[in-house]
Amino acid sequence: MVQIGYTMMTEQAGPRDLVDHVVRAEETGFDFSVTSDHYAPWLESQGHAPYAWSVLGAAAQATSRIPLMTYVTCPTVRYHPAVVAQKAATMQLLSGGRFRLGLGAGENLNEHVVGRGWPGKTTRHEMFTEALEIIRALFDGGTVSYHGNHFDVDSATLWDLPDQAPPIGVAVSGERSCEIAGRLGDLVIATEPKGELISSFEKHGGQGKPRVGQLPICYDPDRDAAVKRAHDQFRWFAGGWKVNSELPDPAGFAGATQFVRPEDVAETIPCGDNVDDFVEAVRPYAEAGFTEIAVVQVGGDHQREFFDWAEKKLLPALREL
């Protein structure tokens, strides 16, 4: 059975609300949760970007069952990989073993803020590979020194290390990232239901490992209102990751999506309250081989009614899928 998760989307809600949302997700019966890690929202209309790791620490204390996961953290520019390893180990201890570290090569939107520039794709993959090697070495215990082309680590030790290190998820969008994920990841992460990504991941060593997808949805009893909200806050999604990884700020995303129409968004994001529409949107992920799918309810102010509907209608229908 495919597991269904809930997304704490830091771009659309403040920190206290995000913690309340994941508590409600646990009560509703979602199988797991994921958390974005942003310094800025995609669009100004989303309006938020709290520090994800503080939110995760609070969520670990406010919940008891639901797994937690970054979706995803970039361990190369804004954060040094040795610090990411320390944060993840601490989260695993705070959550009682419920944490998974989802990692990706990042987006300019979040990483440029530290003034180091935004490297090209090939360099990003090189940096990401080194970061994964450092994090894995620190998770293995002992003292780590590392001298690569992009990162140095000088005699680092994780003094508070859980008995079981957090599983590492690697976000993929093409052949190169699938190779990295298959070799260095414990699970794969993707935002598109492409079977070729799963096949490539398996080819490079990912057989039998979890595959986690994500799907934006917009529940509202008024479908027109749902479409309007999805267009207002989520039309950035239409750009694809080759574009989304390069734009520097919300104004850039607003300009790049100025000609995206509400009906264009509604073609890719199920809107309204017809459960069958949502089930059919999830189906391609299941058919592509994903074992877990995290939904994103669009609109930070529209989570409570979503949980009521999800508990009564959405989750039962998806369990059948």
mmCIF file of C-alpha atoms in Angstrom, residues 128-277:
data_model
loop_
_atom_site.group_PDB
_atom_site.id
_atom_site.type_symbol
_atom_site.label_atom_id
_atom_site.label_comp_id
_atom_site.label_asym_id
_atom_site.label_seq_id
_atom_site.Cartn_x
_atom_site.Cartn_y
_atom_site.Cartn_z
ATOM 1 C CA PHE A 128 26.332 17.896 -3.466
ATOM 2 C CA THR A 129 28.287 14.651 -3.818
ATOM 3 C CA GLU A 130 31.002 15.904 -1.471
ATOM 4 C CA ALA A 131 28.367 17.047 1.017
ATOM 5 C CA LEU A 132 26.741 13.618 1.036
ATOM 6 C CA GLU A 133 30.096 11.938 1.600
ATOM 7 C CA ILE A 134 30.800 14.234 4.566
ATOM 8 C CA ILE A 135 27.381 13.711 6.150
ATOM 9 C CA ARG A 136 27.613 9.933 5.776
ATOM 10 C CA ALA A 137 31.093 9.890 7.301
ATOM 11 C CA LEU A 138 29.905 11.897 10.309
ATOM 12 C CA PHE A 139 26.877 9.638 10.750
ATOM 13 C CA ASP A 140 29.265 6.664 10.899
ATOM 14 C CA GLY A 141 30.842 8.128 14.063
ATOM 15 C CA GLY A 142 34.370 9.000 15.049
ATOM 16 C CA THR A 143 36.379 12.019 14.021
ATOM 17 C CA VAL A 144 36.148 13.145 10.412
ATOM 18 C CA SER A 145 38.606 15.226 8.412
ATOM 19 C CA TYR A 146 37.811 15.812 4.766
ATOM 20 C CA HIS A 147 39.539 17.834 2.078
ATOM 21 C CA GLY A 148 37.649 18.033 -1.216
ATOM 22 C CA ASN A 149 37.472 20.396 -4.153
ATOM 23 C CA HIS A 150 34.612 22.327 -2.546
ATOM 24 C CA PHE A 151 34.503 21.488 1.176
ATOM 25 C CA ASP A 152 36.918 21.021 4.039
ATOM 26 C CA VAL A 153 36.178 19.436 7.397
ATOM 27 C CA ASP A 154 38.712 19.717 10.199
ATOM 28 C CA SER A 155 38.492 17.041 12.909
ATOM 29 C CA ALA A 156 34.707 17.078 13.273
ATOM 30 C CA THR A 157 32.818 14.739 15.607
ATOM 31 C CA LEU A 158 29.093 14.391 16.263
ATOM 32 C CA TRP A 159 29.034 14.174 20.047
ATOM 33 C CA ASP A 160 25.306 13.429 20.217
ATOM 34 C CA LEU A 161 24.822 10.660 17.685
ATOM 35 C CA PRO A 162 21.708 8.449 17.641
ATOM 36 C CA ASP A 163 22.030 4.674 17.643
ATOM 37 C CA GLN A 164 20.446 4.680 14.203
ATOM 38 C CA ALA A 165 21.507 7.504 11.901
ATOM 39 C CA PRO A 166 18.762 9.322 10.001
ATOM 40 C CA PRO A 167 18.125 7.727 6.602
ATOM 41 C CA ILE A 168 19.275 10.042 3.818
ATOM 42 C CA GLY A 169 16.910 10.888 0.973
ATOM 43 C CA VAL A 170 18.248 12.361 -2.267
ATOM 44 C CA ALA A 171 16.130 14.513 -4.593
ATOM 45 C CA VAL A 172 16.382 13.654 -8.289
ATOM 46 C CA SER A 173 15.371 15.229 -11.583
ATOM 47 C CA GLY A 174 17.665 13.537 -14.122
ATOM 48 C CA GLU A 175 20.244 10.841 -14.779
ATOM 49 C CA ARG A 176 23.116 12.438 -12.863
ATOM 50 C CA SER A 177 21.094 13.020 -9.702
ATOM 51 C CA CYS A 178 19.676 9.470 -9.939
ATOM 52 C CA GLU A 179 23.225 8.103 -10.009
ATOM 53 C CA ILE A 180 24.082 10.099 -6.889
ATOM 54 C CA ALA A 181 20.868 8.967 -5.165
ATOM 55 C CA GLY A 182 21.371 5.303 -5.996
ATOM 56 C CA ARG A 183 24.948 5.329 -4.715
ATOM 57 C CA LEU A 184 24.700 7.585 -1.657
ATOM 58 C CA GLY A 185 21.003 7.716 -0.706
ATOM 59 C CA ASP A 186 18.794 5.474 1.422
ATOM 60 C CA LEU A 187 15.704 6.676 -0.438
ATOM 61 C CA VAL A 188 14.847 8.776 -3.469
ATOM 62 C CA ILE A 189 12.783 11.967 -3.639
ATOM 63 C CA ALA A 190 11.001 13.406 -6.686
ATOM 64 C CA THR A 191 8.209 15.870 -7.405
ATOM 65 C CA GLU A 192 7.142 14.408 -10.753
ATOM 66 C CA PRO A 193 5.616 10.948 -11.381
ATOM 67 C CA LYS A 194 8.245 9.908 -13.917
ATOM 68 C CA GLY A 195 8.873 6.191 -14.072
ATOM 69 C CA GLU A 196 12.244 6.796 -15.755
ATOM 70 C CA LEU A 197 13.517 8.465 -12.588
ATOM 71 C CA ILE A 198 12.666 5.373 -10.571
ATOM 72 C CA SER A 199 14.227 3.087 -13.183
ATOM 73 C CA SER A 200 17.416 5.128 -13.240
ATOM 74 C CA PHE A 201 17.559 5.201 -9.436
ATOM 75 C CA GLU A 202 17.227 1.414 -9.328
ATOM 76 C CA LYS A 203 19.868 0.969 -12.024
ATOM 77 C CA HIS A 204 22.374 2.874 -9.906
ATOM 78 C CA GLY A 205 21.776 0.928 -6.701
ATOM 79 C CA GLY A 206 18.341 1.987 -5.506
ATOM 80 C CA GLN A 207 16.586 -1.383 -5.684
ATOM 81 C CA GLY A 208 14.255 -1.920 -2.752
ATOM 82 C CA LYS A 209 14.759 1.555 -1.314
ATOM 83 C CA PRO A 210 11.781 3.859 -0.554
ATOM 84 C CA ARG A 211 10.639 6.321 -3.253
ATOM 85 C CA VAL A 212 8.972 9.483 -1.978
ATOM 86 C CA GLY A 213 6.936 11.779 -4.226
ATOM 87 C CA GLN A 214 5.051 15.001 -3.625
ATOM 88 C CA LEU A 215 1.823 16.353 -5.084
ATOM 89 C CA PRO A 216 0.268 19.824 -4.641
ATOM 90 C CA ILE A 217 -3.507 19.796 -4.223
ATOM 91 C CA CYS A 218 -6.061 22.491 -3.437
ATOM 92 C CA TYR A 219 -9.113 21.357 -1.522
ATOM 93 C CA ASP A 220 -12.064 23.745 -1.252
ATOM 94 C CA PRO A 221 -15.833 23.106 -1.459
ATOM 95 C CA ASP A 222 -15.872 25.983 -3.967
ATOM 96 C CA ARG A 223 -13.827 24.740 -6.910
ATOM 97 C CA ASP A 224 -13.521 28.203 -8.443
ATOM 98 C CA ALA A 225 -12.042 29.492 -5.194
ATOM 99 C CA ALA A 226 -9.630 26.549 -5.138
ATOM 100 C CA VAL A 227 -8.459 27.235 -8.688
ATOM 101 C CA LYS A 228 -8.005 30.927 -7.919
ATOM 102 C CA ARG A 229 -5.954 30.155 -4.805
ATOM 103 C CA ALA A 230 -3.815 27.552 -6.568
ATOM 104 C CA HIS A 231 -3.054 30.026 -9.335
ATOM 105 C CA ASP A 232 -2.277 32.824 -6.903
ATOM 106 C CA GLN A 233 0.105 30.795 -4.723
ATOM 107 C CA PHE A 234 1.310 27.845 -6.782
ATOM 108 C CA ARG A 235 1.641 28.882 -10.409
ATOM 109 C CA TRP A 236 5.439 28.843 -9.909
ATOM 110 C CA PHE A 237 5.156 25.063 -10.047
ATOM 111 C CA ALA A 238 4.552 25.241 -13.811
ATOM 112 C CA GLY A 239 8.135 26.319 -14.502
ATOM 113 C CA GLY A 240 9.795 22.953 -13.922
ATOM 114 C CA TRP A 241 12.997 22.457 -11.950
ATOM 115 C CA LYS A 242 15.407 23.566 -14.653
ATOM 116 C CA VAL A 243 13.832 27.028 -14.361
ATOM 117 C CA ASN A 244 12.869 26.918 -10.688
ATOM 118 C CA SER A 245 16.402 26.183 -9.531
ATOM 119 C CA GLU A 246 17.786 29.313 -11.196
ATOM 120 C CA LEU A 247 15.432 32.200 -10.370
ATOM 121 C CA PRO A 248 16.661 34.367 -7.465
ATOM 122 C CA ASP A 249 13.573 35.781 -5.741
ATOM 123 C CA PRO A 250 9.751 35.879 -5.598
ATOM 124 C CA ALA A 251 9.687 38.770 -8.085
ATOM 125 C CA GLY A 252 11.514 36.570 -10.580
ATOM 126 C CA PHE A 253 8.943 33.815 -10.188
ATOM 127 C CA ALA A 254 6.112 36.330 -10.543
ATOM 128 C CA GLY A 255 7.588 37.581 -13.793
ATOM 129 C CA ALA A 256 8.319 34.115 -15.152
ATOM 130 C CA THR A 257 4.738 32.978 -14.506
ATOM 131 C CA GLN A 258 2.820 36.113 -15.482
ATOM 132 C CA PHE A 259 1.233 34.380 -18.464
ATOM 133 C CA VAL A 260 0.288 31.174 -16.636
ATOM 134 C CA ARG A 261 -3.518 31.028 -16.536
ATOM 135 C CA PRO A 262 -5.707 29.614 -13.745
ATOM 136 C CA GLU A 263 -6.880 26.851 -16.079
ATOM 137 C CA ASP A 264 -3.248 25.915 -16.760
ATOM 138 C CA VAL A 265 -2.657 25.427 -13.041
ATOM 139 C CA ALA A 266 -5.868 23.432 -12.637
ATOM 140 C CA GLU A 267 -4.634 20.960 -15.261
ATOM 141 C CA THR A 268 -1.772 19.867 -13.007
ATOM 142 C CA ILE A 269 -3.123 20.584 -9.501
ATOM 143 C CA PRO A 270 -6.423 18.916 -8.541
ATOM 144 C CA CYS A 271 -8.804 21.573 -7.205
ATOM 145 C CA GLY A 272 -12.186 21.427 -5.461
ATOM 146 C CA ASP A 273 -13.683 18.628 -3.376
ATOM 147 C CA ASN A 274 -14.272 15.788 -5.838
ATOM 148 C CA VAL A 275 -12.302 12.956 -4.250
ATOM 149 C CA ASP A 276 -12.012 11.097 -7.543
ATOM 150 C CA ASP A 277 -10.011 13.990 -9.034
#
